[in-house]
mmCIF file of C-alpha atoms in Angstrom:
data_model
loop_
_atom_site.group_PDB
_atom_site.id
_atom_site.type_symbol
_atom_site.label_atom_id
_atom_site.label_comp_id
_atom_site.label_asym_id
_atom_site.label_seq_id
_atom_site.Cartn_x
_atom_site.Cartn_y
_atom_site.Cartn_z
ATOM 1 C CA UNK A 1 10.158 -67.755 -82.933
ATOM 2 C CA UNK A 2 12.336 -65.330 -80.881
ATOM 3 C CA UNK A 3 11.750 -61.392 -81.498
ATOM 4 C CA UNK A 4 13.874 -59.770 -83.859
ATOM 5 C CA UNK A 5 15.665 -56.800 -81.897
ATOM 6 C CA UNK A 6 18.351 -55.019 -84.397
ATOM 7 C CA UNK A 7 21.044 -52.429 -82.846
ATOM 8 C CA UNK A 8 22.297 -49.849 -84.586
ATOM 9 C CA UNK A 9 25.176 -48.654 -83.146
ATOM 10 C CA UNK A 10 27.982 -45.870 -83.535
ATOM 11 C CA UNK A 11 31.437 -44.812 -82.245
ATOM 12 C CA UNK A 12 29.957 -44.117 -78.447
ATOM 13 C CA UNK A 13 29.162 -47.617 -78.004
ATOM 14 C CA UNK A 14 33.284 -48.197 -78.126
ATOM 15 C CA UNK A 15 34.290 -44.832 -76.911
ATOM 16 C CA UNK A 16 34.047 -46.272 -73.521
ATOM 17 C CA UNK A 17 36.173 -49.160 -74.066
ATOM 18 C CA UNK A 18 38.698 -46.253 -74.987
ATOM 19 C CA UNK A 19 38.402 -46.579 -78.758
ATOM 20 C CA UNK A 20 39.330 -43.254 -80.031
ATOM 21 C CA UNK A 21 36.105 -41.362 -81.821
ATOM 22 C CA UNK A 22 36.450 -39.632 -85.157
ATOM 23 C CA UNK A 23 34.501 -36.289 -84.731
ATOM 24 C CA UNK A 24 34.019 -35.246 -81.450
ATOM 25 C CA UNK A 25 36.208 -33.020 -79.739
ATOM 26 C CA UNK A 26 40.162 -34.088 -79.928
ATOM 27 C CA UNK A 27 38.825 -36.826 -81.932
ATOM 28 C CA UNK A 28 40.563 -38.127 -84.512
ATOM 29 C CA UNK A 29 39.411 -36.312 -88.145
ATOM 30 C CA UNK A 30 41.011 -32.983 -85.687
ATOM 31 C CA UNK A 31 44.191 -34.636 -85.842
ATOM 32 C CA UNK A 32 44.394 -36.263 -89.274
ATOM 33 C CA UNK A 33 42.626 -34.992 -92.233
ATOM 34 C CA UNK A 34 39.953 -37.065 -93.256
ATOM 35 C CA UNK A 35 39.946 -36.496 -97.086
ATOM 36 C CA UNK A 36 43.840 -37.716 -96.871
ATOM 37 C CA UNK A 37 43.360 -41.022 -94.466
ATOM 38 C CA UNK A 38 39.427 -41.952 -95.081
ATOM 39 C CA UNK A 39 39.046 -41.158 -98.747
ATOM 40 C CA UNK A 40 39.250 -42.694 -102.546
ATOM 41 C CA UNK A 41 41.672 -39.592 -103.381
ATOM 42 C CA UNK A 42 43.678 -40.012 -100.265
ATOM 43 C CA UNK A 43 44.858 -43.497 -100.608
ATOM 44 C CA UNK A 44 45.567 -42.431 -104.548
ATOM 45 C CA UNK A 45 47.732 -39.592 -103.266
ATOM 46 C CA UNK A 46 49.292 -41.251 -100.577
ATOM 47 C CA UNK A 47 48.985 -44.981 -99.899
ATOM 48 C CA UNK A 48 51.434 -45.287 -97.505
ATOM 49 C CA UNK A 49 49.712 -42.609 -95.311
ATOM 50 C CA UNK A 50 46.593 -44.186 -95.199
ATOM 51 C CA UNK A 51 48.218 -47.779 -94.518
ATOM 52 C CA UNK A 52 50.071 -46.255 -91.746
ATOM 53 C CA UNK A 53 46.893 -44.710 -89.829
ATOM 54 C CA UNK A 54 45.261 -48.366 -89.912
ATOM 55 C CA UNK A 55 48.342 -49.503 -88.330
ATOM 56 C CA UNK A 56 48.048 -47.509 -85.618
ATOM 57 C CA UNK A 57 44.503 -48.132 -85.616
ATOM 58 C CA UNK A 58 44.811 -51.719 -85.215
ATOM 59 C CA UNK A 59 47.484 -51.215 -82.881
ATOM 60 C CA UNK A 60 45.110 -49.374 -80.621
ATOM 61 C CA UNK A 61 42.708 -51.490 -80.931
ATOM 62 C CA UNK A 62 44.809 -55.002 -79.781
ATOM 63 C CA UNK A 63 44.987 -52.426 -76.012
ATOM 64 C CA UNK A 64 40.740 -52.191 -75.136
ATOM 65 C CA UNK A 65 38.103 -54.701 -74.642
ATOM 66 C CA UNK A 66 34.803 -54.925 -74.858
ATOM 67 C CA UNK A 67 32.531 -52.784 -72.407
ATOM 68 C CA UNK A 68 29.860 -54.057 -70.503
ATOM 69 C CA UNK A 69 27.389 -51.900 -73.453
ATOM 70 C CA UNK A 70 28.944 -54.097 -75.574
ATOM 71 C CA UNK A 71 28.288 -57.358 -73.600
ATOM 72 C CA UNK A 72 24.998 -56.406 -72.213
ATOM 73 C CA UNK A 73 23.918 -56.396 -76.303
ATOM 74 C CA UNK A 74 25.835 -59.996 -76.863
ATOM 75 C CA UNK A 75 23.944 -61.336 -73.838
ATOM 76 C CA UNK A 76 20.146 -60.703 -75.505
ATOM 77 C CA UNK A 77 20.913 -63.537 -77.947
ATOM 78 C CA UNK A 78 19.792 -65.785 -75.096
ATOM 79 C CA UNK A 79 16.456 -64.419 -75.692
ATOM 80 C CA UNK A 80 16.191 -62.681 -78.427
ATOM 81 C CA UNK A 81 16.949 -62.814 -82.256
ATOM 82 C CA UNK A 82 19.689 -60.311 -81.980
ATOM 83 C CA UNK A 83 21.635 -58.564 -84.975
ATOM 84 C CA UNK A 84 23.566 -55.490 -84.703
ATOM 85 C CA UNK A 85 24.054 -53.243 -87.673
ATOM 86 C CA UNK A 86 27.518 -51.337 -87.011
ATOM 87 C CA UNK A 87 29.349 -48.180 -88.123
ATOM 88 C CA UNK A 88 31.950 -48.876 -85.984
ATOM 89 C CA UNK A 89 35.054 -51.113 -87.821
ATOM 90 C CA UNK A 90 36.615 -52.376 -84.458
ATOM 91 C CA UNK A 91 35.655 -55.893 -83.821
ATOM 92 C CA UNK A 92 33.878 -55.166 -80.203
ATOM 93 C CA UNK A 93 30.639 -56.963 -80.873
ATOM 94 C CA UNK A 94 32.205 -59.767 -81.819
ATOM 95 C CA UNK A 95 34.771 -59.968 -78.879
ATOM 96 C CA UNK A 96 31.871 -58.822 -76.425
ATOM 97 C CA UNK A 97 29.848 -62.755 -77.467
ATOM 98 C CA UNK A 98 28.301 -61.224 -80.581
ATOM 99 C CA UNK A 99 27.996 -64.253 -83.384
ATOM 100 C CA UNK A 100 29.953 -63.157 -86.109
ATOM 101 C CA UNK A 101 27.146 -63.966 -88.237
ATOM 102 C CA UNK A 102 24.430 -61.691 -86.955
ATOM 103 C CA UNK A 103 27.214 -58.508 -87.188
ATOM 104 C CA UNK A 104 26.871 -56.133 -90.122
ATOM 105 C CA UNK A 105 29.832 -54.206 -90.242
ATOM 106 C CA UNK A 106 28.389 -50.757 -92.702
ATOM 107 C CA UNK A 107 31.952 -49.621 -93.024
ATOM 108 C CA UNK A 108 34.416 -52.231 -92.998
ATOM 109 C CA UNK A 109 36.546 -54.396 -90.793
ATOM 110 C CA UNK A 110 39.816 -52.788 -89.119
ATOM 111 C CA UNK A 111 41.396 -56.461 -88.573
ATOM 112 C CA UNK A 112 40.929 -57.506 -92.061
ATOM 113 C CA UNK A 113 42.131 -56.083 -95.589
ATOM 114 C CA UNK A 114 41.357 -56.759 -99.014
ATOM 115 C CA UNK A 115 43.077 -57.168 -102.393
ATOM 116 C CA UNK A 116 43.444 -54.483 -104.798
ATOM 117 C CA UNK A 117 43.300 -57.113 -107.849
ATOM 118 C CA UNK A 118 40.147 -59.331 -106.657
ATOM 119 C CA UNK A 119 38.266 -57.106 -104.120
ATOM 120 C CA UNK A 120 35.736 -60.006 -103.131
ATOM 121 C CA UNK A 121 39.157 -61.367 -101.550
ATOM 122 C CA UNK A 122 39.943 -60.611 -97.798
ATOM 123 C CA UNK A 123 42.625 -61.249 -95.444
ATOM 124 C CA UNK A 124 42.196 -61.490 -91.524
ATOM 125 C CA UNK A 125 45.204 -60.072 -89.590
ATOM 126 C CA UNK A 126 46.448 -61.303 -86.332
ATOM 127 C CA UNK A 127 49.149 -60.635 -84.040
ATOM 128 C CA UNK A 128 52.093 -60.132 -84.146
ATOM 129 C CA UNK A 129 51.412 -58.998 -88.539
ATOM 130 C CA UNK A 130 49.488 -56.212 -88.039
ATOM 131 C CA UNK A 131 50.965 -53.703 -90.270
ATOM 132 C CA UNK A 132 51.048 -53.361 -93.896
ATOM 133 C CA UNK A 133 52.724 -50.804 -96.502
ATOM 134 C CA UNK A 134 51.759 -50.570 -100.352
ATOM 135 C CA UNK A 135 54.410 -53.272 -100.423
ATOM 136 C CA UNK A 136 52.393 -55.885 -98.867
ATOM 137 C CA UNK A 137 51.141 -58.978 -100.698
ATOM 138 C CA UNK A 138 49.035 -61.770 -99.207
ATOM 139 C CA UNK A 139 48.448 -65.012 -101.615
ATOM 140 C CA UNK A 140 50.501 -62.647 -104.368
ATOM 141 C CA UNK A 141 47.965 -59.435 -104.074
ATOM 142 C CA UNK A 142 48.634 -56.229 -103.242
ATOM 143 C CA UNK A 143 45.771 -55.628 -100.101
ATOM 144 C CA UNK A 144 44.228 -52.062 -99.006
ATOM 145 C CA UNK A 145 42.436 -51.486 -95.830
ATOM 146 C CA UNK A 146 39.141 -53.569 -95.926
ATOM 147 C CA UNK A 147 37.506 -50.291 -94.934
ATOM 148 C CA UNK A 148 34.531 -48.113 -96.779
ATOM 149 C CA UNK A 149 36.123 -44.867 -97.502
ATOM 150 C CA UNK A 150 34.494 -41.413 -98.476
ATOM 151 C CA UNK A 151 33.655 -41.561 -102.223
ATOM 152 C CA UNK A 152 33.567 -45.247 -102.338
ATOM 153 C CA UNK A 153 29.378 -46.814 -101.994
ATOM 154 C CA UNK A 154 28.363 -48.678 -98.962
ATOM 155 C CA UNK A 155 28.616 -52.697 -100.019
ATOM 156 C CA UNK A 156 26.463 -53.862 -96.617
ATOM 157 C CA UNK A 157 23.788 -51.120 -97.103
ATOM 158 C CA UNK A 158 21.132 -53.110 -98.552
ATOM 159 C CA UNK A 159 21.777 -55.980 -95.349
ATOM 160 C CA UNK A 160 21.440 -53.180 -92.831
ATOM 161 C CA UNK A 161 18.175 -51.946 -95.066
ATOM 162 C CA UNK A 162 16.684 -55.630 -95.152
ATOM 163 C CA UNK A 163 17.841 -56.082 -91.229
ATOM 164 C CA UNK A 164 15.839 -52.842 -90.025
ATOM 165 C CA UNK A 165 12.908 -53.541 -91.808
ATOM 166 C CA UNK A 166 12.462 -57.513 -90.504
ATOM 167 C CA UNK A 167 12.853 -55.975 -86.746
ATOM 168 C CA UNK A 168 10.508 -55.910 -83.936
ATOM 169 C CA UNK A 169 12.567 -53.138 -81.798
ATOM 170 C CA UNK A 170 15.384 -50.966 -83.234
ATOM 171 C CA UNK A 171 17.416 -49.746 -80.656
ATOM 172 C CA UNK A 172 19.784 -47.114 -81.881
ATOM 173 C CA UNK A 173 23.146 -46.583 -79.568
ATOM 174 C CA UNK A 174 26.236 -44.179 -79.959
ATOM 175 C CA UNK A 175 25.679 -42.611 -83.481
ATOM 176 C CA UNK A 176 25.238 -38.871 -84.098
ATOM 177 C CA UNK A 177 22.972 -40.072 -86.942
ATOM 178 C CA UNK A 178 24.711 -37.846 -88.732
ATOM 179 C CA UNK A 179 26.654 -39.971 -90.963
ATOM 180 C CA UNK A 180 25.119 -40.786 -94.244
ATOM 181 C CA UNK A 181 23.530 -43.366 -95.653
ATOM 182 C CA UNK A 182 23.541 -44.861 -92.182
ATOM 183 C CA UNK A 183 21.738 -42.767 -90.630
ATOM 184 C CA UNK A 184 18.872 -43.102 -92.528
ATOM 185 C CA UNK A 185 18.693 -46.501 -91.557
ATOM 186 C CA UNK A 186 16.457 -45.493 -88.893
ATOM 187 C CA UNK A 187 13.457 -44.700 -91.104
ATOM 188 C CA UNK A 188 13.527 -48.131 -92.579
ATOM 189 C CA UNK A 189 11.613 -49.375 -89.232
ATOM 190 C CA UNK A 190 8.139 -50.515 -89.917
ATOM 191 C CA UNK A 191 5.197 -48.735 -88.397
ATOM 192 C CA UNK A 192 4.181 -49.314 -84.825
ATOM 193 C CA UNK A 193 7.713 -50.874 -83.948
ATOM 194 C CA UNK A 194 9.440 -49.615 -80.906
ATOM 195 C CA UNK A 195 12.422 -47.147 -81.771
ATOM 196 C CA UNK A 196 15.011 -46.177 -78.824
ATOM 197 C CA UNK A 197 17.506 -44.129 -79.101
ATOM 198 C CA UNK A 198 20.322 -43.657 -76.584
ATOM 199 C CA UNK A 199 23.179 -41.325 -77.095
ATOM 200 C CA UNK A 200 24.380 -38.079 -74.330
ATOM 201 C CA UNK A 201 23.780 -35.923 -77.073
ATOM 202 C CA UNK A 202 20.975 -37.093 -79.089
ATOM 203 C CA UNK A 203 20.740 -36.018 -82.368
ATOM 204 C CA UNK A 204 16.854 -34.739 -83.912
ATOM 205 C CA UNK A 205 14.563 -38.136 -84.482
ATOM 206 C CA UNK A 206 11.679 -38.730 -85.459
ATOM 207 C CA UNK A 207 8.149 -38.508 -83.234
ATOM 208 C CA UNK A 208 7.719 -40.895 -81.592
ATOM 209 C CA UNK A 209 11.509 -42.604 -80.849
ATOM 210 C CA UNK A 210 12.098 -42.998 -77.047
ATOM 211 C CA UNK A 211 15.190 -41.138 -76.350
ATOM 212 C CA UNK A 212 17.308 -41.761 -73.318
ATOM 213 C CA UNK A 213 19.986 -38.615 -73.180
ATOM 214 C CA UNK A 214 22.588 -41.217 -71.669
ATOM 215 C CA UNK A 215 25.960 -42.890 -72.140
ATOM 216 C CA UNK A 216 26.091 -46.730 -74.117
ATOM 217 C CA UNK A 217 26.754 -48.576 -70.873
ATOM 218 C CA UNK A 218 24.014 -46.749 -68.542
ATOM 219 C CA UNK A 219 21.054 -46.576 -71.460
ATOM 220 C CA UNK A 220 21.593 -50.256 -72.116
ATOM 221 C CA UNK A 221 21.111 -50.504 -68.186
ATOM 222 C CA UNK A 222 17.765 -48.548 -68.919
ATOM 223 C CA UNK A 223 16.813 -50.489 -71.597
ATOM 224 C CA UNK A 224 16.020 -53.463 -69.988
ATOM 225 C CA UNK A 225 12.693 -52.241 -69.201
ATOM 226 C CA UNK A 226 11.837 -51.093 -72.549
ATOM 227 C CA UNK A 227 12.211 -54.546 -74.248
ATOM 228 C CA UNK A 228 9.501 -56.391 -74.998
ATOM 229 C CA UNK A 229 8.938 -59.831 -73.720
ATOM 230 C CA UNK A 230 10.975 -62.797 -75.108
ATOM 231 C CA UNK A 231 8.275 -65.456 -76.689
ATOM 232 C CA UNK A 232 8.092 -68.359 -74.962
#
């Protein structure tokens, strides 16, 4: 049986691929209020607002591609039992050879949306029908971004919980850890098991997590020689 190695990854493990990050510096929560775009009381006040930001996120996303972080991660399924826990909502993993199956998104999906009348029902966009208003219906519902916002509880928690505690290495990538509940994720790994951590600006962790102070696509370089070896 094949070693269970579970990423945890954040907005840096995109930000090279050009994906624009919410809270560092000219990110985007300095150029759109969060409460109004990301929030329960936003989309009440103004729905059209917050459908017109995912637009333009989608839009921007259709323009980058998956880095080699992203593919480097994809290409451990060969010999490992790889799932990746994700705050990110672009669908990088996936396009980078992820199985769709082994990707827990935390905080939604940016290409899909959901109805308003049967939430458990979701939509898939594709090119060229991107956009949507408060005036779009698909199969007769009214649909909202398929997208966790502030105020609203964290549906693929308990997954991520359950994923973090069956791994053998947790190797946590682009995340500020500052972002909560996700970020406690990483205390849900079981004693003894091998924590990394790579980020430029690492965030406090606990003793004993290796930290490499590095970008997504150079620490996954490093990593190579921190995993442990594939069964046989």
């Amino acid at each position: 049986m094949k070693r269970k190695i579970v990423f945890l990854t954040g907005a840096g493990v995109s930000a090279e691929s050009g994906i624009s990050t919410f809270r560092d510096a000219d990110g985007l929560w300095e150029k759109y209020p969060v409460m109004q775009v990301c929030s329960v009381d936003g989309f009440r006040a103004d729905p059209a607002l917050v459908h017109r930001f995912y637009n333009e996120r989608r839009r921007q996303l259709l323009e980058v591609s998956p880095n080699s972080a992203h593919k480097a991660i994809a290409a451990l399924q060969d010999r490992y039992d790889v799932t990746v826990v994700t705050q990110n909502v672009d669908d990088l993993h996936e396009r980078g050879g992820m199985d769709p199956a082994r990707v827990i998104h935390l905080h939604g999906e940016l290409m899909k949306v959901r109805s308003l009348t049967h939430p458990d029902r979701l939509f898939t966009l594709a090119p060229p029908d991107l956009d949507t208003t408060p005036l779009t219906r698909i199969g007769g519902d009214p649909v909202r971004p398929h997208i966790v916002f502030f105020q609203e509880p964290v549906p693929m928690l308990e997954k991520g919980v359950e994923a973090v505690e069956q791994a053998d290495m947790l190797v946590v990538i682009g995340t500020s850890l500052a972002v909560y509940p996700a970020a406690g994720l990483i205390h849900y790994a079981r004693s003894g098991v091998p924590v990394v951590y790579i980020d430029p600006h690492p965030a406090q962790v606990p003793h004993g997590v290796t930290v490499l102070p590095l970008i997504a696509t150079e620490g996954m370089e490093r990593l190579s020689a921190l995993l442990p070896p594939p069964v046989v």
